[in-house]
Amino acid sequence: RVFKALKVKARLSKEACKSKVRLKKKYLFFGEEVEDIKSIEKVFKRVVRVIVEEKGEETTLLFNANTGVPYAYDNTLRELKEYEQFNALSQEEGRLTVVMSSEGACTKQLLKERTGFSMERINELLESLMKKGKIRSFEEDEKEYCALSKDFPAITELKMLQADVIGETEPTNEKVEVNDKAITNFIKTVSPKAVIKDVKVLIYPFYKVEIASFSPRTVILDAVTSVKL
């Protein structure tokens, strides 16, 4: 879907940005070279701010508008790329991974009890997850168990991803296409009973600083908090 966006106001000016970038002095075999700022460009990330209600409590979440991958916010946006794996799963497959996140290694019977799925469906989902490399199986005390693969992120509730941006917003005429299907799928996978109460699209500013030298480099600064990425 397409949403009208709000722009997060930059607190750091382009001029002040220069003082935040530390230029290096390099000593080369033919003398010294001092870095110089070649250009400063304002760039943006499109962020979806979602408020959900679960168990009578509201939680604010942030997502990449294009991919639907969650963001963390600790004085700047940080994309939690490990959760992109959920995009390759159905809601039912995702539900099994959430149960394994909560319970640890699970028997098929435990997965059946926690999800309400039939044993036939449990077997189908486990086979699919195994092929996708998201889970592993092993035997212990003559029982078969399934557990998450080491690189699959554990999540038991949406509150684990609570995040919100700081800074004032202002209206803009820009419209942003949002991967709301991926965002909704993730929310409903983790918490099937969660209710989406509000959705806003934010245009969040950064400065991209190109530095000229014998070895050119790029510095990204958060235009709201001045944090260097």
Coordinates of C-alpha atoms in Angstrom, one line a residue:
R1 CA 0.0 0.0 0.0
V2 CA 1.0 3.6 -0.4
F3 CA 1.1 5.9 2.6
K4 CA 1.5 9.7 2.9
A5 CA 4.7 10.3 4.8
L6 CA 5.8 12.5 7.7
K7 CA 9.4 13.9 7.6
V8 CA 11.5 13.8 10.8
K9 CA 13.1 17.2 11.3
A10 CA 16.9 17.2 11.2
R11 CA 18.5 18.7 14.3
L12 CA 22.1 18.8 12.8
S13 CA 22.7 21.4 10.1
K14 CA 24.8 20.7 7.0
E15 CA 27.4 23.2 8.3
A16 CA 27.5 21.6 11.7
C17 CA 27.9 18.2 10.1
K18 CA 31.4 19.2 9.0
S19 CA 32.6 19.6 12.6
K20 CA 31.3 16.1 13.4
V21 CA 33.6 14.5 10.9
R22 CA 37.1 13.8 12.0
L23 CA 39.5 14.2 9.2
K24 CA 42.7 12.1 9.3
K25 CA 46.2 13.0 8.5
K26 CA 48.0 10.2 6.7
Y27 CA 51.7 9.8 6.2
L28 CA 52.7 8.4 2.9
F29 CA 56.1 7.5 1.5
F30 CA 56.1 10.7 -0.6
G31 CA 54.9 13.0 2.3
E32 CA 51.8 13.6 4.2
E33 CA 48.2 13.9 3.0
V34 CA 45.3 15.5 4.9
E35 CA 41.8 14.3 4.1
D36 CA 39.3 16.8 2.8
I37 CA 35.5 16.7 2.7
K38 CA 34.5 16.3 -1.0
S39 CA 30.7 16.5 -0.6
I40 CA 27.8 16.3 2.0
E41 CA 24.5 15.0 0.9
K42 CA 21.3 14.5 2.8
V43 CA 19.9 11.0 2.4
F44 CA 16.9 9.3 3.9
K45 CA 15.5 6.1 5.2
R46 CA 11.8 5.3 4.9
V47 CA 10.6 3.9 8.2
V48 CA 7.2 2.4 9.1
R49 CA 6.1 3.2 12.7
V50 CA 3.5 0.7 13.9
I51 CA 1.6 0.7 17.2
V52 CA 0.2 -2.7 18.1
E53 CA -1.9 -3.7 21.1
E54 CA -1.5 -7.1 22.7
K55 CA -2.8 -8.2 26.1
G56 CA -4.1 -4.7 26.8
E57 CA -0.6 -3.1 26.3
E58 CA 0.6 -1.0 23.4
T59 CA 4.0 -1.6 21.7
T60 CA 5.7 0.6 19.2
L61 CA 7.7 -1.1 16.4
L62 CA 9.8 0.3 13.5
F63 CA 10.2 -1.4 10.1
N64 CA 12.0 -0.9 6.9
A65 CA 9.3 0.3 4.5
N66 CA 10.7 -1.6 1.6
T67 CA 11.7 -5.0 3.1
G68 CA 9.5 -5.1 6.2
V69 CA 12.6 -5.9 8.4
P70 CA 12.4 -4.5 11.9
Y71 CA 14.6 -1.7 13.1
A72 CA 16.2 -1.2 16.5
Y73 CA 16.6 2.4 17.7
D74 CA 19.5 3.3 20.0
N75 CA 20.1 7.0 19.2
T76 CA 20.0 5.9 15.5
L77 CA 18.3 3.4 13.3
R78 CA 19.8 -0.1 13.1
E79 CA 18.3 -2.7 10.8
L80 CA 17.9 -6.1 12.5
K81 CA 18.8 -8.1 9.3
E82 CA 18.6 -11.4 11.1
Y83 CA 14.8 -11.1 11.2
E84 CA 14.7 -10.9 7.4
Q85 CA 14.6 -14.7 7.5
F86 CA 10.9 -14.5 8.5
N87 CA 10.2 -13.1 5.0
A88 CA 10.9 -16.6 3.7
L89 CA 8.4 -18.3 6.1
S90 CA 4.7 -18.7 6.1
Q91 CA 2.8 -17.6 9.3
E92 CA 2.4 -21.2 10.3
E93 CA 6.1 -22.0 9.9
G94 CA 6.9 -18.8 11.8
R95 CA 4.6 -19.8 14.6
L96 CA 6.7 -23.0 15.1
T97 CA 9.9 -21.0 15.4
V98 CA 8.3 -18.7 18.0
V99 CA 7.3 -21.7 20.1
M100 CA 10.8 -23.1 19.8
S101 CA 12.2 -19.6 20.8
S102 CA 10.0 -19.8 24.0
E103 CA 10.3 -23.5 24.8
G104 CA 13.7 -24.4 23.4
A105 CA 14.0 -27.9 21.9
C106 CA 10.5 -29.2 21.3
T107 CA 8.9 -32.6 20.6
K108 CA 6.2 -32.7 17.9
Q109 CA 3.6 -33.2 20.6
L110 CA 4.6 -30.1 22.4
L111 CA 4.4 -28.1 19.1
K112 CA 1.0 -29.5 18.5
E113 CA -0.2 -28.5 22.0
R114 CA 1.2 -24.9 21.7
T115 CA -0.1 -24.2 18.2
G116 CA -3.3 -26.2 17.9
F117 CA -2.1 -27.5 14.5
S118 CA -2.8 -31.2 13.6
M119 CA 0.1 -33.6 13.8
E120 CA -0.1 -34.0 10.0
R121 CA 0.4 -30.2 9.6
I122 CA 3.2 -30.2 12.2
N123 CA 5.1 -32.8 10.2
E124 CA 4.6 -30.8 6.9
L125 CA 5.8 -27.6 8.5
L126 CA 8.8 -29.2 10.2
E127 CA 9.8 -30.8 6.9
S128 CA 9.6 -27.4 5.1
L129 CA 11.6 -25.6 7.9
M130 CA 14.2 -28.3 7.8
K131 CA 14.7 -27.9 4.0
K132 CA 15.0 -24.1 4.5
G133 CA 17.7 -24.7 7.1
K134 CA 15.8 -22.9 9.9
I135 CA 15.7 -25.8 12.3
R136 CA 17.6 -28.9 13.3
S137 CA 16.4 -32.2 14.8
F138 CA 18.1 -34.6 17.2
E139 CA 17.3 -37.5 19.4
E140 CA 17.7 -37.7 23.2
D141 CA 16.4 -40.3 25.6
E142 CA 14.8 -42.1 22.6
K143 CA 12.7 -39.0 21.8
E144 CA 13.0 -36.8 18.7
Y145 CA 13.4 -33.0 19.3
C146 CA 13.4 -30.0 17.0
A147 CA 15.2 -26.7 17.7
L148 CA 16.1 -23.5 16.0
S149 CA 19.3 -23.4 13.9
K150 CA 22.0 -21.3 15.4
D151 CA 21.7 -18.4 13.0
F152 CA 17.9 -18.1 13.3
P153 CA 16.8 -15.3 15.6
A154 CA 14.8 -16.2 18.7
I155 CA 11.8 -14.1 19.5
T156 CA 9.0 -14.8 21.9
E157 CA 7.0 -11.5 21.9
L158 CA 6.8 -8.3 20.0
K159 CA 7.9 -6.2 23.1
M160 CA 11.4 -7.6 22.5
L161 CA 11.6 -5.2 19.5
Q162 CA 10.0 -2.1 21.2
A163 CA 11.5 0.9 19.4
D164 CA 10.6 4.5 18.6
V165 CA 12.4 7.4 16.9
I166 CA 13.0 10.7 18.6
G167 CA 12.6 14.1 17.0
E168 CA 9.7 16.3 15.7
T169 CA 7.9 15.5 12.5
E170 CA 6.4 17.7 9.8
P171 CA 4.0 17.0 7.0
T172 CA 5.3 16.3 3.5
N173 CA 3.7 15.6 0.1
E174 CA 5.8 12.5 -0.4
K175 CA 4.0 9.2 -0.7
V176 CA 5.8 5.9 0.1
E177 CA 5.0 2.4 -1.0
V178 CA 5.1 0.1 2.0
N179 CA 5.6 -3.7 2.1
D180 CA 2.7 -3.9 4.6
K181 CA 2.2 -7.6 3.7
A182 CA 5.7 -8.5 5.1
I183 CA 5.2 -6.3 8.2
T184 CA 1.7 -7.7 9.0
N185 CA 3.0 -11.2 8.4
F186 CA 5.8 -10.7 10.9
I187 CA 3.5 -9.1 13.6
K188 CA 0.9 -11.9 13.2
T189 CA 3.5 -14.6 13.2
V190 CA 5.0 -13.5 16.5
S191 CA 1.7 -12.5 18.1
P192 CA -1.5 -13.8 16.3
K193 CA -3.8 -11.9 18.6
A194 CA -2.0 -8.6 18.2
V195 CA -4.1 -5.7 16.9
I196 CA -2.5 -3.1 14.7
K197 CA -3.7 0.3 16.1
D198 CA -1.8 2.8 14.1
V199 CA 0.6 3.0 11.1
K200 CA 2.7 6.0 10.1
V201 CA 5.5 6.3 7.5
L202 CA 8.5 8.5 8.6
I203 CA 11.2 9.9 6.3
Y204 CA 14.3 9.8 8.6
P205 CA 17.3 12.0 7.6
F206 CA 21.0 11.2 7.5
Y207 CA 24.1 13.0 6.1
K208 CA 26.3 11.1 3.6
V209 CA 29.8 12.6 3.8
E210 CA 32.2 11.8 1.0
I211 CA 35.9 12.2 2.0
A212 CA 38.6 12.7 -0.6
S213 CA 42.0 11.2 0.0
F214 CA 44.4 8.7 -1.4
S215 CA 42.0 6.1 0.1
P216 CA 38.5 7.7 -0.3
R217 CA 35.9 6.9 2.4
T218 CA 32.3 7.6 3.2
V219 CA 30.9 8.6 6.6
I220 CA 27.2 8.5 7.5
L221 CA 25.8 10.7 10.3
D222 CA 22.4 10.6 11.8
A223 CA 20.9 14.1 11.1
V224 CA 18.7 13.9 14.2
T225 CA 21.1 12.6 16.9
S226 CA 24.5 13.3 15.3
V227 CA 25.5 9.7 15.8
K228 CA 28.0 8.3 13.4
L229 CA 27.0 5.0 11.8

